[in-house]
PDB file of C-alpha atoms in Angstrom:
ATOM      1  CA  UNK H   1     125.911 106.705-161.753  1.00 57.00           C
ATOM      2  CA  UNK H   2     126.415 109.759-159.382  1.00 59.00           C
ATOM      3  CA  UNK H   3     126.000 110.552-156.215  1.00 59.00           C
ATOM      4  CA  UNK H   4     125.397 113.669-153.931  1.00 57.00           C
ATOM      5  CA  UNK H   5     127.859 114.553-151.209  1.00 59.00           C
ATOM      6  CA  UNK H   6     127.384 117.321-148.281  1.00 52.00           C
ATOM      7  CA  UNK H   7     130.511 117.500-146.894  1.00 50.00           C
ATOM      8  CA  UNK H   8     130.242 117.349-142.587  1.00 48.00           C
ATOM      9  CA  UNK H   9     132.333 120.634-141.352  1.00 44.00           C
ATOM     10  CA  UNK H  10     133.037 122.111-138.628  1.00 37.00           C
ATOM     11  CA  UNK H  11     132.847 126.170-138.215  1.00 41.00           C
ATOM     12  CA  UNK H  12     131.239 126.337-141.472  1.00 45.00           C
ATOM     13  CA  UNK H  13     129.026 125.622-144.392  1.00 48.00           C
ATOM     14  CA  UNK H  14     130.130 124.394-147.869  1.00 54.00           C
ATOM     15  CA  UNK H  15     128.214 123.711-150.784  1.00 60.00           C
ATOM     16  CA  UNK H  16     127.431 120.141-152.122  1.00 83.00           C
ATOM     17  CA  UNK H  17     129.035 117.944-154.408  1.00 93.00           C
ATOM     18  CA  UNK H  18     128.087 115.772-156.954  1.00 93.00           C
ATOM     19  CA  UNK H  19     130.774 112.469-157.839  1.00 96.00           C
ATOM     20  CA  UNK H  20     129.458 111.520-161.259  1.00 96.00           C
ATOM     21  CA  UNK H  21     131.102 110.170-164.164  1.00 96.00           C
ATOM     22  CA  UNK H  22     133.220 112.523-166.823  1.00 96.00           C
ATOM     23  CA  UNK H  23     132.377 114.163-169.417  1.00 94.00           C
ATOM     24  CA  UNK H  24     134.278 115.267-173.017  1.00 91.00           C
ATOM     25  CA  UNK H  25     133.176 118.558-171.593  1.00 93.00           C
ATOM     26  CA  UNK H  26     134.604 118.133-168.183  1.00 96.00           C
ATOM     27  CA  UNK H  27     138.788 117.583-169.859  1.00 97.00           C
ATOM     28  CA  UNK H  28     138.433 121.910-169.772  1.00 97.00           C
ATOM     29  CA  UNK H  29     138.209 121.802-165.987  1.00 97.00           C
ATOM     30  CA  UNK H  30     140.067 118.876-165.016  1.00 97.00           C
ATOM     31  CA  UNK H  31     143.045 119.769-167.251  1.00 97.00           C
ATOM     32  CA  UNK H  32     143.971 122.878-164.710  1.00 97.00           C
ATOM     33  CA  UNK H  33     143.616 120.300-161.333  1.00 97.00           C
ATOM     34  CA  UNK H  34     146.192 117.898-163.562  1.00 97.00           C
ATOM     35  CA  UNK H  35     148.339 120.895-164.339  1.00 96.00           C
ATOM     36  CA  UNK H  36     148.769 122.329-161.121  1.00 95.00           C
ATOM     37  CA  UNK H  37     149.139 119.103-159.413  1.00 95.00           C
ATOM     38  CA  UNK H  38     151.738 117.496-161.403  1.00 95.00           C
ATOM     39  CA  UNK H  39     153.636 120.733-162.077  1.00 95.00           C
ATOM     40  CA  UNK H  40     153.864 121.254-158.387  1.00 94.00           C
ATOM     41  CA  UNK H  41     155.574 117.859-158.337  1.00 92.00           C
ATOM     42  CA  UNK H  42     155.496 117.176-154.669  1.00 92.00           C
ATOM     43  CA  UNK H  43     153.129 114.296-154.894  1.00 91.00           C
ATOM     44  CA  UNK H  44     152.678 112.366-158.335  1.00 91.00           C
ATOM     45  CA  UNK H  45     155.179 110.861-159.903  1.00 90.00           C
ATOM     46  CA  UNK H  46     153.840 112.352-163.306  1.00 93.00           C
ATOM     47  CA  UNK H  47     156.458 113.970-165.746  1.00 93.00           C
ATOM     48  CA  UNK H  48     155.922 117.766-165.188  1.00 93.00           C
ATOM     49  CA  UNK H  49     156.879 118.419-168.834  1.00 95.00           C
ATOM     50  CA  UNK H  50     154.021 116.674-169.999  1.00 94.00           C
ATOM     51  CA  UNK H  51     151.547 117.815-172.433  1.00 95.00           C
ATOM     52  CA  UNK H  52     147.888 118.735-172.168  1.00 96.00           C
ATOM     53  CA  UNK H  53     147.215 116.038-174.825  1.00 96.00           C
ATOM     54  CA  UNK H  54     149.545 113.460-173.278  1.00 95.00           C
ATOM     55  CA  UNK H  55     147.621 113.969-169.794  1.00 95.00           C
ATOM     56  CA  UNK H  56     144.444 113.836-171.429  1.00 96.00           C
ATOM     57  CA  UNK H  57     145.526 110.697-172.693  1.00 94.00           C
ATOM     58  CA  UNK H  58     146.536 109.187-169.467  1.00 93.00           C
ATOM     59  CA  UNK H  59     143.699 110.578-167.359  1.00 96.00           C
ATOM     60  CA  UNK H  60     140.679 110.242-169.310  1.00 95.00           C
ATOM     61  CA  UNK H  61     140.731 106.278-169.850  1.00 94.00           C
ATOM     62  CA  UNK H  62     138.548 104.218-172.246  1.00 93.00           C
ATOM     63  CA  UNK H  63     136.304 101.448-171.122  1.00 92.00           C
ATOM     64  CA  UNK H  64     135.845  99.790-168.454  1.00 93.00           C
ATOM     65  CA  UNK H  65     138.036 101.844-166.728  1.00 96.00           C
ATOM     66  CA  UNK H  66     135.716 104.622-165.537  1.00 97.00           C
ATOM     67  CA  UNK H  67     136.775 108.210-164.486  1.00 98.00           C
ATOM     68  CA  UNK H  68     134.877 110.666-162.153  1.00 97.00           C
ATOM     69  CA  UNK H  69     133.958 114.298-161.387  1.00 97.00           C
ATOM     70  CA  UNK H  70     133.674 115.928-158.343  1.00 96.00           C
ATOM     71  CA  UNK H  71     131.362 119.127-159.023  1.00 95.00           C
ATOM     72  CA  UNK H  72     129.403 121.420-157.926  1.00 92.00           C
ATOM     73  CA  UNK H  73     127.559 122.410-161.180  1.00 90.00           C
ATOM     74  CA  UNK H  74     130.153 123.670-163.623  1.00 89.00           C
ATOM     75  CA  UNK H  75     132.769 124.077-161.306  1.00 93.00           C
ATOM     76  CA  UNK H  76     135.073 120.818-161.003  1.00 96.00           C
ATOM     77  CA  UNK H  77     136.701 120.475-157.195  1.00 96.00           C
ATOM     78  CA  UNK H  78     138.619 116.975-157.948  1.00 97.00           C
ATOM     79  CA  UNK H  79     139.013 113.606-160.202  1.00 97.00           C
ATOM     80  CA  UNK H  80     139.440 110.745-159.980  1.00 98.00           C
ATOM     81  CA  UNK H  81     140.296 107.544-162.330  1.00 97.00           C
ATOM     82  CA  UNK H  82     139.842 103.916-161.713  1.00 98.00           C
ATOM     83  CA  UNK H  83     140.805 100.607-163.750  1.00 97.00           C
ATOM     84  CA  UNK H  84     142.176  97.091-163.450  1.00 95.00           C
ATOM     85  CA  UNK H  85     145.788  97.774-161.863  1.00 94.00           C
ATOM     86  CA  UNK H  86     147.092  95.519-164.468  1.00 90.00           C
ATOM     87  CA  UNK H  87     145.649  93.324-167.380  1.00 88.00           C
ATOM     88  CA  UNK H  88     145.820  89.523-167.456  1.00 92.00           C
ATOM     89  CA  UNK H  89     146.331  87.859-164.544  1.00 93.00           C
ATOM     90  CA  UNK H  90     146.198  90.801-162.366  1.00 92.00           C
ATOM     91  CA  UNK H  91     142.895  92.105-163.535  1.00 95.00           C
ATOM     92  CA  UNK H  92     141.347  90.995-160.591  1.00 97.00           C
ATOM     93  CA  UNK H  93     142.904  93.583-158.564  1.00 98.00           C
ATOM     94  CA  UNK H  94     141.595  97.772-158.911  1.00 98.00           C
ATOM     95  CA  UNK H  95     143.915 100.918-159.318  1.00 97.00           C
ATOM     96  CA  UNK H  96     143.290 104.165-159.642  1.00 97.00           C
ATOM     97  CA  UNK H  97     144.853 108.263-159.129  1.00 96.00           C
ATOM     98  CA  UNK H  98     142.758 110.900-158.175  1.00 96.00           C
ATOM     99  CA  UNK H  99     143.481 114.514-158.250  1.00 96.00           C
ATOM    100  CA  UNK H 100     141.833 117.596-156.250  1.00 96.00           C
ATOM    101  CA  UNK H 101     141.705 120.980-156.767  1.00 95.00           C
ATOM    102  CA  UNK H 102     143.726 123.754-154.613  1.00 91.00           C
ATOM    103  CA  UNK H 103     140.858 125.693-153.680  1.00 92.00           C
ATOM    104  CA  UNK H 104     138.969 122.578-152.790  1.00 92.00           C
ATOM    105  CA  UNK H 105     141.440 120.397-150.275  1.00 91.00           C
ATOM    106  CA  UNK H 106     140.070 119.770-146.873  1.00 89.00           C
ATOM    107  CA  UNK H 107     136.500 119.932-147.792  1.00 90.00           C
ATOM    108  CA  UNK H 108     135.945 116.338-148.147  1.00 94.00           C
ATOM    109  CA  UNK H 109     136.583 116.145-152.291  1.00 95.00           C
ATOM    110  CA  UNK H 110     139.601 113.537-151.657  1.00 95.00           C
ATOM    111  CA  UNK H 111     137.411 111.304-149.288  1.00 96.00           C
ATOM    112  CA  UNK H 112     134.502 111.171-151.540  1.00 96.00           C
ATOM    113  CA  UNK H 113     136.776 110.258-154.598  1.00 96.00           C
ATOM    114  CA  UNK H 114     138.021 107.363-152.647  1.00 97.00           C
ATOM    115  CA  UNK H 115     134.595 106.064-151.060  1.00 97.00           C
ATOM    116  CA  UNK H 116     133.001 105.982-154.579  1.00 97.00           C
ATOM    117  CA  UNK H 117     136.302 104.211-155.959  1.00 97.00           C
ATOM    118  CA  UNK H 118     135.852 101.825-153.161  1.00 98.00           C
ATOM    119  CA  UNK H 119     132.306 101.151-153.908  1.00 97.00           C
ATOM    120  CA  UNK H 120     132.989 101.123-157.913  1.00 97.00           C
ATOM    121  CA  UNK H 121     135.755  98.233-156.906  1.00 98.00           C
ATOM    122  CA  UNK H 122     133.661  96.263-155.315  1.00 98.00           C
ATOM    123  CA  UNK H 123     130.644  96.266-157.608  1.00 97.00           C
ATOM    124  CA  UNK H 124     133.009  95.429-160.447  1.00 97.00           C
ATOM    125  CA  UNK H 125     133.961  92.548-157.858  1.00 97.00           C
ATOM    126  CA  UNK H 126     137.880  93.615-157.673  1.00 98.00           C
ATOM    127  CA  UNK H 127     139.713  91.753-154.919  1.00 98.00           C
ATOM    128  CA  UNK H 128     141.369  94.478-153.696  1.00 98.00           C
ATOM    129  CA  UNK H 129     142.356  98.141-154.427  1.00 98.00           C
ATOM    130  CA  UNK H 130     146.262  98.882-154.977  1.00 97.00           C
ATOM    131  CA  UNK H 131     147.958 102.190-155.176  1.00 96.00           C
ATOM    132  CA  UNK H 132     151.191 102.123-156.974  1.00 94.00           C
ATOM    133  CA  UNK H 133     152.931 105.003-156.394  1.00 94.00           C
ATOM    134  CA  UNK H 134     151.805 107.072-152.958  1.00 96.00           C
ATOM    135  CA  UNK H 135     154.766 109.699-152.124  1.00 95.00           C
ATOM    136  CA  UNK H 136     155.423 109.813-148.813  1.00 94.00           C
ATOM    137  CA  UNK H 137     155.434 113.451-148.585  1.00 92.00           C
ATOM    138  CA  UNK H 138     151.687 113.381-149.834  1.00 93.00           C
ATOM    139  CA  UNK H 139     150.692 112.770-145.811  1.00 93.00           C
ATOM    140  CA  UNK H 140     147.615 113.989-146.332  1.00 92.00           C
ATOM    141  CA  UNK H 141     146.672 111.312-148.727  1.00 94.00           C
ATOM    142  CA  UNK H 142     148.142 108.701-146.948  1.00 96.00           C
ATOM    143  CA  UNK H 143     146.362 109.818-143.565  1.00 96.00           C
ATOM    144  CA  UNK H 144     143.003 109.144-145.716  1.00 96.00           C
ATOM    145  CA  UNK H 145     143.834 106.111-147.381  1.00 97.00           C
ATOM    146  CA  UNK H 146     144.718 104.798-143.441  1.00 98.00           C
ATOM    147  CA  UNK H 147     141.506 105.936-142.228  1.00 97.00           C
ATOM    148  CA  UNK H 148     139.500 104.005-145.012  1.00 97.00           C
ATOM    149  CA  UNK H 149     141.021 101.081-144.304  1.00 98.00           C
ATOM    150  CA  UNK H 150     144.431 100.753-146.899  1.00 98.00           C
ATOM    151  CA  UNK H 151     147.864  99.613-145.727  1.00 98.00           C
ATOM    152  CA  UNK H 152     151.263 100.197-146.480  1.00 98.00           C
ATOM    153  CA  UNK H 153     152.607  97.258-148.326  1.00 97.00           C
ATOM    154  CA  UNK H 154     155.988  98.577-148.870  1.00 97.00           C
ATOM    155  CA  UNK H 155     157.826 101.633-149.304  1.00 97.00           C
ATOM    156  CA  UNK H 156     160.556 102.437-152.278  1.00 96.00           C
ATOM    157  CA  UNK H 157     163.148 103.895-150.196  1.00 97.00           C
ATOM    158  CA  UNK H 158     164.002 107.587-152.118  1.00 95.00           C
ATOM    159  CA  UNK H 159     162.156 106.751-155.133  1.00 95.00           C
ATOM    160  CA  UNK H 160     160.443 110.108-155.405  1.00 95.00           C
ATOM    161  CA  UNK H 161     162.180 113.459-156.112  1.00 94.00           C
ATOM    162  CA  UNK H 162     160.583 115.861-153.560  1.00 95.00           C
ATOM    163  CA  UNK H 163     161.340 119.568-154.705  1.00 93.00           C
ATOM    164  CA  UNK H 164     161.792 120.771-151.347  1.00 93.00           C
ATOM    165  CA  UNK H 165     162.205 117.541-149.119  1.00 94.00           C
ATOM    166  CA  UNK H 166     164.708 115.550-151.171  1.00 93.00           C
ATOM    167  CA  UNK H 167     164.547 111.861-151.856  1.00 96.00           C
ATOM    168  CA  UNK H 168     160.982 110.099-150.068  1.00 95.00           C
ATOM    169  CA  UNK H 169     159.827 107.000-150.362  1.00 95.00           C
ATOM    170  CA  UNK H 170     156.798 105.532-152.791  1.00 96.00           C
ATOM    171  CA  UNK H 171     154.187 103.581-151.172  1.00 97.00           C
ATOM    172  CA  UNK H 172     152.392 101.102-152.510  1.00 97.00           C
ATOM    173  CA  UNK H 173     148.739 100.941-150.556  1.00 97.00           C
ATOM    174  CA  UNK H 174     146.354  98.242-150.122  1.00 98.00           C
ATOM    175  CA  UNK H 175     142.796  97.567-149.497  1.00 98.00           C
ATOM    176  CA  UNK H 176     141.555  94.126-149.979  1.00 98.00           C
ATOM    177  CA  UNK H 177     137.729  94.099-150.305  1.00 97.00           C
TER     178      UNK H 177
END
């Protein structure tokens, strides 16, 4: 399943984007967006050491968890993975971590991710949609999350290592559906 997405803007025009499921193909493009973001270590709680095939590993996820594409053609501008936040008895309740590219922040990549994850939750009938691990120095994330509906559970006071802003707390989100 995919779906087209014209970002709205205001003072100018970017190009659509397509959300639609990854490919093999895709790992070449979404490997850099992993990279950079982890490396820059100001918002995932990733290991920054880790390895192209470790990542691949943890981002590209078998069945049924599903992971996505933003793109416009060849060019990928985010992704995004989704699954059951844990098995057993918590299967009933969605996860996910999505990732966008520098060059593509603020033009609605991050949003989209998120609405289709929404919509992918509820067709699989989740319960609810949890985030783990939301830094709070990732404000731009957790300004999104708050305008789609999530709320702050909780915060880990100091859990994450900020490079520049010290100790901040992890979040854990929610969005019951």
């Amino acid at each position: 399943m995919s779906s087209r997405v014209t970002p709205a803007t205001s003072g100018g025009s970017h190009p659509a984007f397509t959300i639609r499921e990854a490919r093999e193909d895709d790992w070449a493009r979404i490997w850099p967006i992993v990279h950079d973001v982890v490396t820059a270590r100001d918002t995932f709680t990733y290991d920054p050491a880790m390895s192209e095939d470790d990542a691949r590993r943890m981002w590209l996820l078998p069945a049924p968890a599903r992971v996505v594409v933003a793109a416009d053609g060849d060019l990928v501008l985010g992704t995004a993975n989704m699954y059951a936040n844990r098995p057993g008895p918590g299967d009933h309740i969605a996860s996910g971590s999505l990732m966008v590219a520098g060059q593509a922040r603020g033009l609605g990549v991050g949003r989209a991710l998120v609405t289709d994850m929404i919509a992918w939750a509820r067709r699989e009938g989740f319960a609810a949609i949890q985030f783990n691990a939301v830094a709070d120095s990732n404000r731009s994330a957790i300004h999104l999350y708050e305008s789609l509906g999530f709320v702050t559970l909780g915060i880990a006071p100091g859990a994450f290592r900020h490079p520049t802003e010290g100790n901040v707390g992890l979040r854990i989100m929610w969005l019951g559906l």
